[in-house]
């Protein structure tokens, strides 16, 4: 029997190591804009909630505390415009990547079942299909897919890596098509709080779903909005008929968010001020970095939302990676996210103000 690892592609980030070493040799040190990991402090009110819940000797529940479910449903209605959301409509998860990787398996998909995701996309969508031995394919417009055997349709708006945002009209059309053909929609909305030149909309909005959550589930994370990547805090919201069996499976699998993290999430979702403050930090970094890249000869496409600039010099992405590494700047090659990205690089905004300033200075030479 083949090892499970044999089903998986080569871990892409390993290919970036030589360029990381080159960038790190810069006299002023590396400016790492390759990975979208937060670098700013966890807001104090969230840290306090975590510490206050530190004495948690018992097992947490997979479904989360009632306070956590209240916090999630309240946020969904306040921030996303969702209506009539109950505890049955939500499910905490241990970070969104875990969910993406294991969802096809937990849905019972396998050989002959099809999973589809955007042509330029987070690599873990493919990994999840491979782990389940399901078939997988990419799309430009999901409504042009053959719905026969299509069991899981991933949407991602705002997109990682491109920052592209699907309009309310596009989402409405896609949801209607999926329902017509009995295709389950999972919408990865982890960057929804970070719209710059667009206002991202959730599939949970009644204008999109017609007031029904049938056949749709949204994925949300606190990693970027609240700097909680290290806490592994995320949640699902949508169709109870989908979430109920997932809850049972995750109970058996012990996939539970720690009790202190659950308390921290309650605090995070109840406070909007820290989200606005973090947005302002990213907006300022985005403005100066975008201008520096354009002045250096880059063209920026999409990037109307999320934590990245999707940039090109109309050359091989690896030539661009090498060029920037000479300047001590590390970025992600676009082909990590699909063949269609082979002339682009993804430039993350997740670096300190000092490191962003260093990158801007180097790009000006």
XYZ file of C-alpha atoms in Angstrom:
365
model
C 0.000 0.000 0.000
C 1.340 3.427 -0.966
C 2.000 5.843 1.839
C -0.475 8.682 2.153
C 2.356 11.114 1.448
C 2.725 9.561 -2.026
C -0.630 11.106 -2.963
C 0.611 14.603 -2.308
C 2.554 17.037 -4.484
C 6.023 18.199 -3.510
C 5.744 20.796 -0.754
C 6.229 23.943 -2.847
C 7.881 26.147 -0.259
C 10.932 23.879 -0.166
C 11.826 25.133 -3.667
C 12.138 28.662 -2.328
C 14.959 27.863 0.104
C 17.911 28.836 -2.169
C 16.307 32.217 -2.832
C 15.642 32.694 0.857
C 19.323 32.113 1.575
C 20.281 34.605 -1.122
C 17.907 37.250 0.242
C 19.140 36.623 3.780
C 22.703 37.442 2.680
C 21.769 41.083 2.060
C 23.819 43.377 4.340
C 20.635 44.831 5.830
C 18.968 41.445 6.188
C 16.060 39.767 4.453
C 12.677 41.366 3.839
C 10.430 38.319 3.784
C 7.254 39.059 1.849
C 6.693 35.456 0.810
C 4.405 34.092 3.522
C 1.257 35.795 4.757
C 1.937 35.300 8.445
C 0.988 38.161 10.784
C 3.823 40.038 12.485
C 1.893 42.605 14.544
C 0.968 42.011 18.200
C -2.100 40.110 19.281
C -4.475 42.782 20.654
C -4.298 43.046 24.429
C -7.973 42.310 25.060
C -7.547 38.997 23.216
C -4.385 38.123 25.118
C -6.184 38.903 28.372
C -9.097 36.630 27.462
C -6.646 33.829 26.672
C -4.792 34.250 29.961
C -7.996 34.478 31.983
C -9.051 31.117 30.527
C -5.668 29.478 31.065
C -6.918 27.374 33.974
C -8.828 24.954 31.727
C -8.020 21.426 32.914
C -10.982 19.724 31.253
C -11.526 18.777 27.630
C -13.076 21.487 25.477
C -16.085 20.632 23.325
C -15.768 20.377 19.553
C -18.890 22.513 19.058
C -17.460 25.181 21.347
C -18.970 26.925 24.339
C -22.380 28.591 24.056
C -20.559 31.906 24.470
C -18.382 31.103 21.457
C -21.363 30.153 19.329
C -23.129 33.331 20.415
C -20.069 35.368 19.434
C -19.913 33.743 16.008
C -23.609 34.139 15.229
C -23.551 37.732 16.444
C -20.580 38.571 14.244
C -22.145 36.899 11.209
C -25.241 39.043 11.549
C -23.421 42.266 12.436
C -20.570 42.068 9.937
C -21.847 39.904 7.064
C -25.534 40.761 7.109
C -26.523 37.122 7.658
C -30.035 36.567 8.985
C -31.598 34.053 11.370
C -28.312 32.368 12.220
C -28.534 29.886 15.097
C -25.998 27.704 16.865
C -26.892 24.937 14.407
C -25.499 27.119 11.625
C -21.950 27.378 13.058
C -19.004 25.110 13.816
C -15.596 26.112 15.277
C -12.561 24.595 13.550
C -8.857 24.299 14.376
C -7.655 26.876 11.856
C -8.933 27.000 8.293
C -6.070 25.078 6.653
C -6.924 21.947 8.635
C -10.495 22.178 7.380
C -9.491 22.710 3.745
C -7.110 19.753 3.793
C -9.507 17.285 5.412
C -12.929 18.437 4.233
C -13.215 16.090 1.204
C -12.326 13.137 3.423
C -14.811 14.213 6.098
C -17.495 14.619 3.452
C -16.899 11.015 2.419
C -15.606 11.856 -1.048
C -13.392 9.435 -2.926
C -12.513 8.063 -6.361
C -14.964 9.234 -8.999
C -16.070 12.254 -6.988
C -14.928 15.626 -8.277
C -13.657 18.670 -6.396
C -13.238 22.000 -8.195
C -11.410 25.169 -7.199
C -10.192 28.366 -8.925
C -7.458 28.138 -11.558
C -5.253 30.303 -9.336
C -5.722 29.061 -5.802
C -4.386 28.101 -2.408
C -2.588 24.750 -2.960
C -4.384 23.021 -0.079
C -7.633 22.717 -2.078
C -5.820 20.227 -4.319
C -4.167 18.563 -1.328
C -7.571 17.931 0.256
C -8.860 16.228 -2.879
C -5.711 14.126 -3.166
C -5.927 12.989 0.452
C -9.459 11.733 -0.236
C -8.402 10.154 -3.570
C -11.052 12.312 -5.218
C -10.655 13.828 -8.675
C -9.919 17.533 -8.878
C -9.999 20.273 -11.486
C -9.663 24.019 -11.831
C -12.052 26.553 -13.299
C -12.299 30.123 -14.537
C -16.089 30.228 -14.254
C -17.544 27.424 -12.113
C -20.876 27.512 -13.931
C -19.074 26.212 -17.022
C -18.082 23.012 -15.206
C -19.793 19.717 -15.914
C -21.919 19.255 -12.777
C -22.025 15.462 -13.146
C -20.109 13.984 -10.207
C -19.087 17.431 -8.946
C -19.482 17.050 -5.194
C -17.550 20.019 -3.808
C -17.097 23.483 -5.304
C -14.597 25.787 -3.632
C -15.025 29.535 -3.978
C -12.369 31.931 -2.717
C -13.238 35.606 -2.482
C -11.148 37.610 -1.797
C -8.720 35.347 -3.595
C -5.433 34.041 -2.336
C -3.181 34.778 -4.224
C -4.690 37.362 -6.587
C -6.865 39.442 -4.265
C -9.706 39.233 -6.782
C -13.204 39.755 -5.357
C -16.357 38.095 -6.682
C -19.214 40.564 -6.955
C -22.575 40.037 -5.314
C -24.066 39.319 -8.749
C -21.391 36.702 -9.529
C -21.857 34.978 -6.181
C -25.631 34.957 -6.615
C -25.327 33.392 -10.068
C -22.877 30.727 -8.873
C -24.948 29.782 -5.815
C -28.083 29.466 -7.956
C -26.245 27.265 -10.477
C -24.796 25.039 -7.736
C -28.191 24.553 -6.122
C -29.782 23.743 -9.467
C -27.260 20.941 -9.930
C -26.996 19.756 -6.315
C -23.371 20.880 -5.909
C -22.151 21.709 -2.403
C -20.475 25.138 -2.187
C -17.770 25.956 0.331
C -16.767 29.620 0.196
C -13.348 30.470 1.619
C -13.823 34.017 2.900
C -10.822 34.283 5.213
C -9.741 37.658 3.764
C -13.202 39.215 3.726
C -12.291 41.892 6.301
C -9.473 43.148 4.045
C -11.164 44.803 1.086
C -9.343 47.841 -0.328
C -10.794 48.769 -3.714
C -13.788 46.453 -3.338
C -16.209 45.531 -0.571
C -16.251 41.723 -0.392
C -19.616 40.032 0.118
C -20.276 36.690 1.800
C -22.342 33.856 0.374
C -24.205 34.113 3.689
C -25.711 37.448 2.693
C -29.430 37.101 1.903
C -29.026 38.988 -1.381
C -26.739 36.155 -2.499
C -28.508 33.114 -1.078
C -32.128 34.290 -1.124
C -32.444 33.899 2.626
C -31.573 30.184 2.639
C -28.319 28.501 3.667
C -29.116 25.285 1.817
C -26.024 23.852 0.127
C -23.643 26.620 1.161
C -21.004 26.937 3.879
C -18.637 29.858 4.486
C -15.149 29.456 5.983
C -13.817 32.255 8.191
C -10.557 32.708 10.053
C -9.245 35.051 12.731
C -5.623 34.603 11.641
C -5.428 37.745 9.528
C -8.147 40.038 10.929
C -6.986 39.621 14.556
C -3.363 38.416 14.184
C -4.325 35.011 15.586
C -2.518 32.666 13.191
C -0.696 31.200 16.173
C -3.972 30.490 17.982
C -5.471 28.316 15.188
C -8.909 29.900 15.373
C -11.519 29.670 12.627
C -15.112 28.614 12.058
C -17.671 27.439 9.531
C -21.125 28.910 9.012
C -23.963 27.781 6.796
C -26.132 24.766 6.068
C -26.925 22.814 9.282
C -27.475 19.671 7.195
C -23.794 19.843 6.232
C -22.411 21.019 9.568
C -24.219 18.474 11.762
C -22.468 15.397 10.330
C -19.166 17.284 10.228
C -19.600 17.990 13.938
C -20.114 14.288 14.657
C -17.070 13.301 12.602
C -14.934 15.924 14.291
C -16.082 14.714 17.725
C -14.772 11.257 16.882
C -11.558 12.750 15.534
C -10.927 14.974 18.552
C -10.762 18.080 16.363
C -11.388 20.597 19.117
C -10.264 24.182 19.573
C -8.531 24.666 22.923
C -10.615 26.235 25.692
C -8.346 29.301 26.084
C -8.486 29.871 22.314
C -12.275 29.659 22.382
C -12.339 32.382 25.024
C -9.946 34.484 22.955
C -12.189 34.155 19.906
C -15.174 35.397 21.914
C -13.202 38.524 22.778
C -11.919 38.970 19.216
C -15.308 38.682 17.544
C -16.861 41.062 20.061
C -14.472 43.908 19.272
C -14.273 45.738 15.940
C -11.792 48.453 16.975
C -8.700 46.246 16.762
C -9.740 45.054 13.291
C -9.929 48.643 12.037
C -6.528 49.406 13.568
C -4.936 46.413 11.865
C -6.581 47.319 8.548
C -4.993 50.764 8.763
C -1.568 49.206 9.272
C -1.976 46.999 6.220
C -3.451 49.821 4.133
C -0.419 52.031 4.802
C 2.007 49.225 3.949
C 0.039 48.382 0.827
C 0.131 51.959 -0.447
C 3.895 52.429 -0.213
C 4.786 48.912 -1.373
C 2.464 49.046 -4.376
C 3.896 52.383 -5.478
C 7.458 51.092 -5.091
C 6.741 47.969 -7.138
C 5.087 49.945 -9.936
C 7.985 52.410 -10.034
C 10.355 49.444 -10.229
C 8.625 48.189 -13.388
C 5.952 45.866 -12.034
C 2.323 45.719 -13.092
C -0.203 44.951 -10.359
C -3.273 42.939 -11.338
C -6.430 42.439 -9.247
C -5.229 42.892 -5.636
C -8.363 44.827 -4.731
C -8.506 42.906 -1.443
C -6.551 40.483 0.796
C -3.012 40.739 2.144
C -1.111 40.424 -1.126
C -0.115 42.253 -4.267
C -0.293 40.107 -7.410
C 2.612 41.492 -9.421
C 4.323 40.772 -12.735
C 7.200 41.946 -14.907
C 5.995 39.714 -17.767
C 8.745 37.187 -17.221
C 9.116 33.818 -15.512
C 8.056 34.069 -11.891
C 11.303 32.420 -10.879
C 13.322 35.083 -12.716
C 11.391 37.677 -10.713
C 11.994 35.779 -7.475
C 15.718 35.660 -8.257
C 15.818 39.369 -9.136
C 14.150 40.389 -5.893
C 16.295 37.987 -3.864
C 19.332 39.909 -5.124
C 17.768 42.939 -3.432
C 17.233 40.962 -0.241
C 13.481 40.659 -0.826
C 11.762 37.274 -0.788
C 8.397 36.783 -2.523
C 6.305 33.772 -3.502
C 6.420 32.550 -7.122
C 3.021 32.597 -8.775
C 3.230 29.030 -10.040
C 2.837 27.844 -6.445
C -0.843 28.688 -7.003
C -1.278 27.157 -10.443
C 0.265 27.200 -13.913
C -1.640 30.379 -14.748
C 0.542 32.213 -12.249
C 3.851 31.422 -13.916
C 4.534 35.079 -14.818
C 3.484 36.532 -11.451
C 4.727 36.767 -7.899
C 2.687 37.156 -4.728
C 3.976 39.934 -2.508
C 2.710 39.823 1.077
C 1.961 42.885 3.191
C 2.777 40.949 6.353
C 6.044 42.548 7.392
C 6.806 45.221 9.946
C 6.754 48.883 8.957
C 10.550 48.899 9.229
C 10.935 45.947 6.856
C 8.405 47.371 4.383
C 10.370 50.627 4.402
C 13.550 48.657 3.729
C 11.911 46.958 0.744
C 10.711 50.283 -0.631
C 14.220 51.717 -0.329
C 15.771 48.754 -2.141
C 13.201 48.847 -4.938
C 14.016 52.517 -5.553
C 17.614 51.742 -6.569
